Amino acid sequence: MKTPTTPVPDKAAASHPDLTPEERAALAPLLQKLSDKRRLPTIKLSKKDGATQASLDHPNEPFGRLLLMNAVGTADLHFFNGLLAQAINVGTQGATNTDSHGANFVLSVVKSIAPKDEIEAMLATQMAAVHMASMTFARRLAHVDNIPQQESASNAFNKLTRTFAVQMEALKRYRTGGEQKVTVQHVTVNDGGQAIVGPITAPTGGGGGG
């Protein structure tokens, strides 16, 4: 299925006379982000001799490749080429499919996570793949014809969404080095000098403490 293409406004749109000051203020940072992302190339698929070939849609492809390598957190060309091939395989269906929307979606997920190294880039790619699979089973769940189909799609969807949540936590732990942060909400010092740290719940009822 072809994905509709939405025209991307340029910075001049922020000064359009029909916009309110509030709309201009809200639009300005979005247009800046769009301008920054335009510098990064996208995947372009074409068919040659019955096979699908991939290239980067950038006026200077070697330079565009370097920009994209930096965006996905690697300086290793072999790793980058492998990751790009995996993004294409996950995002397309069929060996001769030249619809690049899915592949570019996977790549956009990886770029938005802004991986700092190859481990984060791989995890980001897996997260994109799990999300796409989740949406596939969500669609199937919405069009089931019988109970077995419903249970199958529901089980797969639940497993995938739980996996995505685990991946999110894994990414957070990796980025923080596995450190645990403790927030002190209340500190109360009794007359005897003993400090009670953490949330405190007053006892119910009229009984006194021993």
PDB file of C-alpha atoms in Angstrom:
ATOM      1  CA  MET A   1       0.000   0.000   0.000  1.00  0.00           C
ATOM      2  CA  LYS A   2       1.368   3.378  -0.996  1.00  0.00           C
ATOM      3  CA  THR A   3       1.758   5.907   1.790  1.00  0.00           C
ATOM      4  CA  PRO A   4       0.497   9.400   0.918  1.00  0.00           C
ATOM      5  CA  THR A   5       3.175  12.045   0.816  1.00  0.00           C
ATOM      6  CA  THR A   6       2.545  15.201   2.827  1.00  0.00           C
ATOM      7  CA  PRO A   7       4.108  18.399   1.439  1.00  0.00           C
ATOM      8  CA  VAL A   8       6.723  19.796   3.802  1.00  0.00           C
ATOM      9  CA  PRO A   9       6.370  23.557   4.369  1.00  0.00           C
ATOM     10  CA  ASP A  10       9.427  25.768   4.306  1.00  0.00           C
ATOM     11  CA  LYS A  11      10.389  28.497   6.751  1.00  0.00           C
ATOM     12  CA  ALA A  12       8.370  31.083   4.813  1.00  0.00           C
ATOM     13  CA  ALA A  13       5.224  29.320   6.009  1.00  0.00           C
ATOM     14  CA  ALA A  14       5.854  30.643   9.515  1.00  0.00           C
ATOM     15  CA  SER A  15       5.095  34.173   8.290  1.00  0.00           C
ATOM     16  CA  HIS A  16       1.925  33.281   6.366  1.00  0.00           C
ATOM     17  CA  PRO A  17      -0.639  36.091   6.796  1.00  0.00           C
ATOM     18  CA  ASP A  18      -3.433  33.663   7.734  1.00  0.00           C
ATOM     19  CA  LEU A  19      -1.539  32.399  10.784  1.00  0.00           C
ATOM     20  CA  THR A  20      -2.130  33.755  14.250  1.00  0.00           C
ATOM     21  CA  PRO A  21       0.867  34.790  16.390  1.00  0.00           C
ATOM     22  CA  GLU A  22       0.343  31.660  18.485  1.00  0.00           C
ATOM     23  CA  GLU A  23       0.385  29.456  15.374  1.00  0.00           C
ATOM     24  CA  ARG A  24       3.560  31.131  14.114  1.00  0.00           C
ATOM     25  CA  ALA A  25       5.242  30.588  17.472  1.00  0.00           C
ATOM     26  CA  ALA A  26       4.248  26.923  17.478  1.00  0.00           C
ATOM     27  CA  LEU A  27       5.287  26.410  13.846  1.00  0.00           C
ATOM     28  CA  ALA A  28       8.744  27.990  14.063  1.00  0.00           C
ATOM     29  CA  PRO A  29      10.515  25.252  16.087  1.00  0.00           C
ATOM     30  CA  LEU A  30       8.867  22.535  14.002  1.00  0.00           C
ATOM     31  CA  LEU A  31      10.132  24.114  10.786  1.00  0.00           C
ATOM     32  CA  GLN A  32      13.617  24.346  12.280  1.00  0.00           C
ATOM     33  CA  LYS A  33      13.554  20.621  13.037  1.00  0.00           C
ATOM     34  CA  LEU A  34      12.350  19.896   9.513  1.00  0.00           C
ATOM     35  CA  SER A  35      15.153  22.031   8.119  1.00  0.00           C
ATOM     36  CA  ASP A  36      17.731  20.125  10.157  1.00  0.00           C
ATOM     37  CA  LYS A  37      16.367  16.730   9.086  1.00  0.00           C
ATOM     38  CA  ARG A  38      16.374  17.711   5.420  1.00  0.00           C
ATOM     39  CA  ARG A  39      20.157  17.647   5.522  1.00  0.00           C
ATOM     40  CA  LEU A  40      20.057  13.902   6.183  1.00  0.00           C
ATOM     41  CA  PRO A  41      19.512  11.644   3.176  1.00  0.00           C
ATOM     42  CA  THR A  42      16.752   9.083   2.859  1.00  0.00           C
ATOM     43  CA  ILE A  43      16.779   5.631   1.308  1.00  0.00           C
ATOM     44  CA  LYS A  44      15.894   5.459  -2.368  1.00  0.00           C
ATOM     45  CA  LEU A  45      14.963   2.098  -3.876  1.00  0.00           C
ATOM     46  CA  SER A  46      15.034   1.286  -7.581  1.00  0.00           C
ATOM     47  CA  LYS A  47      14.697  -1.822  -9.700  1.00  0.00           C
ATOM     48  CA  LYS A  48      17.461  -3.030 -12.006  1.00  0.00           C
ATOM     49  CA  ASP A  49      17.586  -6.386 -13.811  1.00  0.00           C
ATOM     50  CA  GLY A  50      14.692  -7.628 -11.690  1.00  0.00           C
ATOM     51  CA  ALA A  51      16.405  -6.850  -8.392  1.00  0.00           C
ATOM     52  CA  THR A  52      15.893  -3.996  -5.957  1.00  0.00           C
ATOM     53  CA  GLN A  53      18.843  -1.679  -5.453  1.00  0.00           C
ATOM     54  CA  ALA A  54      19.244   0.867  -2.678  1.00  0.00           C
ATOM     55  CA  SER A  55      20.936   4.223  -2.751  1.00  0.00           C
ATOM     56  CA  LEU A  56      20.889   7.385  -0.660  1.00  0.00           C
ATOM     57  CA  ASP A  57      18.814  10.287  -1.926  1.00  0.00           C
ATOM     58  CA  HIS A  58      21.404  13.044  -1.561  1.00  0.00           C
ATOM     59  CA  PRO A  59      23.145  15.269  -4.128  1.00  0.00           C
ATOM     60  CA  ASN A  60      26.526  14.114  -2.788  1.00  0.00           C
ATOM     61  CA  GLU A  61      26.030  10.488  -1.820  1.00  0.00           C
ATOM     62  CA  PRO A  62      29.425   9.903  -0.117  1.00  0.00           C
ATOM     63  CA  PHE A  63      28.921  13.010   2.031  1.00  0.00           C
ATOM     64  CA  GLY A  64      25.302  12.047   2.669  1.00  0.00           C
ATOM     65  CA  ARG A  65      26.475   8.615   3.819  1.00  0.00           C
ATOM     66  CA  LEU A  66      28.800  10.240   6.361  1.00  0.00           C
ATOM     67  CA  LEU A  67      25.967  12.434   7.646  1.00  0.00           C
ATOM     68  CA  LEU A  68      23.723   9.410   8.060  1.00  0.00           C
ATOM     69  CA  MET A  69      26.458   7.362   9.719  1.00  0.00           C
ATOM     70  CA  ASN A  70      26.860  10.118  12.279  1.00  0.00           C
ATOM     71  CA  ALA A  71      23.070  10.261  12.805  1.00  0.00           C
ATOM     72  CA  VAL A  72      22.915   6.535  13.640  1.00  0.00           C
ATOM     73  CA  GLY A  73      25.953   6.629  15.924  1.00  0.00           C
ATOM     74  CA  THR A  74      28.640   4.773  13.974  1.00  0.00           C
ATOM     75  CA  ALA A  75      31.911   5.446  12.182  1.00  0.00           C
ATOM     76  CA  ASP A  76      32.135   1.865  10.905  1.00  0.00           C
ATOM     77  CA  LEU A  77      31.143   1.605   7.246  1.00  0.00           C
ATOM     78  CA  HIS A  78      30.585  -2.167   7.417  1.00  0.00           C
ATOM     79  CA  PHE A  79      28.234  -1.753  10.358  1.00  0.00           C
ATOM     80  CA  PHE A  80      26.390   1.077   8.621  1.00  0.00           C
ATOM     81  CA  ASN A  81      25.896  -0.901   5.400  1.00  0.00           C
ATOM     82  CA  GLY A  82      24.621  -3.884   7.390  1.00  0.00           C
ATOM     83  CA  LEU A  83      22.228  -1.737   9.423  1.00  0.00           C
ATOM     84  CA  LEU A  84      20.942  -0.066   6.270  1.00  0.00           C
ATOM     85  CA  ALA A  85      20.318  -3.446   4.620  1.00  0.00           C
ATOM     86  CA  GLN A  86      18.435  -4.626   7.711  1.00  0.00           C
ATOM     87  CA  ALA A  87      16.297  -1.482   7.758  1.00  0.00           C
ATOM     88  CA  ILE A  88      15.399  -2.105   4.112  1.00  0.00           C
ATOM     89  CA  ASN A  89      14.599  -5.786   4.731  1.00  0.00           C
ATOM     90  CA  VAL A  90      12.354  -4.947   7.688  1.00  0.00           C
ATOM     91  CA  GLY A  91      10.632  -2.055   5.968  1.00  0.00           C
ATOM     92  CA  THR A  92       9.893  -3.640   2.587  1.00  0.00           C
ATOM     93  CA  GLN A  93       7.944  -6.686   1.476  1.00  0.00           C
ATOM     94  CA  GLY A  94       9.200  -8.755  -1.436  1.00  0.00           C
ATOM     95  CA  ALA A  95      12.568  -8.875  -3.129  1.00  0.00           C
ATOM     96  CA  THR A  96      11.540  -6.498  -5.917  1.00  0.00           C
ATOM     97  CA  ASN A  97       9.571  -3.980  -3.855  1.00  0.00           C
ATOM     98  CA  THR A  98      10.673  -0.410  -4.557  1.00  0.00           C
ATOM     99  CA  ASP A  99       8.363   1.285  -2.041  1.00  0.00           C
ATOM    100  CA  SER A 100      10.863   2.967   0.273  1.00  0.00           C
ATOM    101  CA  HIS A 101       8.360   4.361   2.814  1.00  0.00           C
ATOM    102  CA  GLY A 102       8.743   1.446   5.234  1.00  0.00           C
ATOM    103  CA  ALA A 103      12.532   1.439   5.047  1.00  0.00           C
ATOM    104  CA  ASN A 104      12.668   5.179   5.615  1.00  0.00           C
ATOM    105  CA  PHE A 105      10.276   4.806   8.560  1.00  0.00           C
ATOM    106  CA  VAL A 106      12.665   2.330  10.198  1.00  0.00           C
ATOM    107  CA  LEU A 107      15.554   4.681   9.523  1.00  0.00           C
ATOM    108  CA  SER A 108      13.616   7.657  10.914  1.00  0.00           C
ATOM    109  CA  VAL A 109      12.955   5.750  14.150  1.00  0.00           C
ATOM    110  CA  VAL A 110      16.660   5.040  14.536  1.00  0.00           C
ATOM    111  CA  LYS A 111      17.559   8.662  13.820  1.00  0.00           C
ATOM    112  CA  SER A 112      14.945   9.992  16.259  1.00  0.00           C
ATOM    113  CA  ILE A 113      16.370   7.829  19.072  1.00  0.00           C
ATOM    114  CA  ALA A 114      19.762   9.425  18.277  1.00  0.00           C
ATOM    115  CA  PRO A 115      21.961   6.416  19.085  1.00  0.00           C
ATOM    116  CA  LYS A 116      25.394   7.180  20.510  1.00  0.00           C
ATOM    117  CA  ASP A 117      27.015   3.914  19.416  1.00  0.00           C
ATOM    118  CA  GLU A 118      26.389   0.698  17.519  1.00  0.00           C
ATOM    119  CA  ILE A 119      24.644  -1.026  20.440  1.00  0.00           C
ATOM    120  CA  GLU A 120      22.060   1.742  20.656  1.00  0.00           C
ATOM    121  CA  ALA A 121      21.680   1.733  16.867  1.00  0.00           C
ATOM    122  CA  MET A 122      20.936  -1.999  16.840  1.00  0.00           C
ATOM    123  CA  LEU A 123      18.467  -1.674  19.699  1.00  0.00           C
ATOM    124  CA  ALA A 124      16.765   1.251  17.948  1.00  0.00           C
ATOM    125  CA  THR A 125      16.419  -0.816  14.768  1.00  0.00           C
ATOM    126  CA  GLN A 126      14.926  -3.692  16.758  1.00  0.00           C
ATOM    127  CA  MET A 127      12.474  -1.281  18.379  1.00  0.00           C
ATOM    128  CA  ALA A 128      11.373  -0.080  14.946  1.00  0.00           C
ATOM    129  CA  ALA A 129      10.929  -3.683  13.784  1.00  0.00           C
ATOM    130  CA  VAL A 130       8.913  -4.623  16.887  1.00  0.00           C
ATOM    131  CA  HIS A 131       6.716  -1.558  16.473  1.00  0.00           C
ATOM    132  CA  MET A 132       5.978  -2.408  12.837  1.00  0.00           C
ATOM    133  CA  ALA A 133       5.127  -5.986  13.771  1.00  0.00           C
ATOM    134  CA  SER A 134       2.895  -4.702  16.581  1.00  0.00           C
ATOM    135  CA  MET A 135       0.956  -2.561  14.147  1.00  0.00           C
ATOM    136  CA  THR A 136       0.576  -5.521  11.790  1.00  0.00           C
ATOM    137  CA  PHE A 137      -1.103  -7.578  14.501  1.00  0.00           C
ATOM    138  CA  ALA A 138      -3.115  -4.598  15.704  1.00  0.00           C
ATOM    139  CA  ARG A 139      -4.555  -4.370  12.190  1.00  0.00           C
ATOM    140  CA  ARG A 140      -5.266  -8.096  12.147  1.00  0.00           C
ATOM    141  CA  LEU A 141      -6.942  -7.840  15.548  1.00  0.00           C
ATOM    142  CA  ALA A 142      -9.294  -5.200  14.156  1.00  0.00           C
ATOM    143  CA  HIS A 143     -10.381  -7.508  11.312  1.00  0.00           C
ATOM    144  CA  VAL A 144     -10.703 -10.938  12.922  1.00  0.00           C
ATOM    145  CA  ASP A 145     -13.461 -13.297  11.793  1.00  0.00           C
ATOM    146  CA  ASN A 146     -13.489 -15.757  14.688  1.00  0.00           C
ATOM    147  CA  ILE A 147     -12.281 -16.343  18.251  1.00  0.00           C
ATOM    148  CA  PRO A 148      -9.095 -18.303  17.338  1.00  0.00           C
ATOM    149  CA  GLN A 149      -7.978 -15.462  15.060  1.00  0.00           C
ATOM    150  CA  GLN A 150      -8.716 -12.964  17.806  1.00  0.00           C
ATOM    151  CA  GLU A 151      -6.721 -14.908  20.402  1.00  0.00           C
ATOM    152  CA  SER A 152      -3.776 -15.412  18.037  1.00  0.00           C
ATOM    153  CA  ALA A 153      -3.568 -11.757  17.029  1.00  0.00           C
ATOM    154  CA  SER A 154      -4.161 -10.574  20.600  1.00  0.00           C
ATOM    155  CA  ASN A 155      -1.412 -12.796  22.034  1.00  0.00           C
ATOM    156  CA  ALA A 156       1.091 -11.711  19.411  1.00  0.00           C
ATOM    157  CA  PHE A 157       0.191  -8.035  19.862  1.00  0.00           C
ATOM    158  CA  ASN A 158       0.533  -8.249  23.658  1.00  0.00           C
ATOM    159  CA  LYS A 159       3.914  -9.993  23.443  1.00  0.00           C
ATOM    160  CA  LEU A 160       5.233  -7.456  20.966  1.00  0.00           C
ATOM    161  CA  THR A 161       4.086  -4.426  22.937  1.00  0.00           C
ATOM    162  CA  ARG A 162       5.589  -5.873  26.136  1.00  0.00           C
ATOM    163  CA  THR A 163       8.822  -6.469  24.244  1.00  0.00           C
ATOM    164  CA  PHE A 164       8.835  -2.843  23.113  1.00  0.00           C
ATOM    165  CA  ALA A 165       8.438  -1.670  26.718  1.00  0.00           C
ATOM    166  CA  VAL A 166      11.344  -3.908  27.763  1.00  0.00           C
ATOM    167  CA  GLN A 167      13.440  -2.468  24.934  1.00  0.00           C
ATOM    168  CA  MET A 168      12.686   1.048  26.150  1.00  0.00           C
ATOM    169  CA  GLU A 169      13.872   0.142  29.643  1.00  0.00           C
ATOM    170  CA  ALA A 170      16.969  -1.572  28.242  1.00  0.00           C
ATOM    171  CA  LEU A 171      17.869   1.565  26.302  1.00  0.00           C
ATOM    172  CA  LYS A 172      17.421   3.731  29.401  1.00  0.00           C
ATOM    173  CA  ARG A 173      19.575   1.419  31.522  1.00  0.00           C
ATOM    174  CA  TYR A 174      22.292   1.253  28.881  1.00  0.00           C
ATOM    175  CA  ARG A 175      22.409   5.029  28.538  1.00  0.00           C
ATOM    176  CA  THR A 176      22.617   5.577  32.290  1.00  0.00           C
ATOM    177  CA  GLY A 177      25.120   2.796  32.889  1.00  0.00           C
ATOM    178  CA  GLY A 178      22.599   0.849  34.938  1.00  0.00           C
ATOM    179  CA  GLU A 179      22.524   3.497  37.677  1.00  0.00           C
ATOM    180  CA  GLN A 180      19.495   3.674  39.928  1.00  0.00           C
ATOM    181  CA  LYS A 181      18.208   7.106  40.902  1.00  0.00           C
ATOM    182  CA  VAL A 182      16.556   7.566  44.292  1.00  0.00           C
ATOM    183  CA  THR A 183      14.305  10.571  44.954  1.00  0.00           C
ATOM    184  CA  VAL A 184      13.831  11.636  48.562  1.00  0.00           C
ATOM    185  CA  GLN A 185      10.272  12.866  48.991  1.00  0.00           C
ATOM    186  CA  HIS A 186      10.140  13.548  52.734  1.00  0.00           C
ATOM    187  CA  VAL A 187      12.668  13.701  55.534  1.00  0.00           C
ATOM    188  CA  THR A 188      11.334  13.726  59.110  1.00  0.00           C
ATOM    189  CA  VAL A 189      13.552  13.769  62.174  1.00  0.00           C
ATOM    190  CA  ASN A 190      11.953  12.499  65.386  1.00  0.00           C
ATOM    191  CA  ASP A 191      12.758  13.818  68.866  1.00  0.00           C
ATOM    192  CA  GLY A 192      15.188  10.978  69.426  1.00  0.00           C
ATOM    193  CA  GLY A 193      17.208  12.006  66.377  1.00  0.00           C
ATOM    194  CA  GLN A 194      16.115   9.152  64.080  1.00  0.00           C
ATOM    195  CA  ALA A 195      15.429  10.221  60.489  1.00  0.00           C
ATOM    196  CA  ILE A 196      12.586   8.686  58.495  1.00  0.00           C
ATOM    197  CA  VAL A 197      13.193   8.988  54.762  1.00  0.00           C
ATOM    198  CA  GLY A 198      10.564   8.435  52.071  1.00  0.00           C
ATOM    199  CA  PRO A 199       6.804   8.746  51.743  1.00  0.00           C
ATOM    200  CA  ILE A 200       5.094   8.776  55.124  1.00  0.00           C
ATOM    201  CA  THR A 201       1.527   7.578  55.657  1.00  0.00           C
ATOM    202  CA  ALA A 202      -0.201   8.607  58.850  1.00  0.00           C
ATOM    203  CA  PRO A 203      -1.757   5.677  60.721  1.00  0.00           C
ATOM    204  CA  THR A 204      -5.522   5.409  60.730  1.00  0.00           C
ATOM    205  CA  GLY A 205      -7.548   4.819  63.868  1.00  0.00           C
ATOM    206  CA  GLY A 206      -7.053   6.031  67.417  1.00  0.00           C
ATOM    207  CA  GLY A 207      -4.313   3.643  68.573  1.00  0.00           C
ATOM    208  CA  GLY A 208      -1.009   5.034  69.704  1.00  0.00           C
ATOM    209  CA  GLY A 209       2.451   3.732  68.871  1.00  0.00           C
ATOM    210  CA  GLY A 210       4.403   1.528  71.281  1.00  0.00           C
TER     211      GLY A 210
END
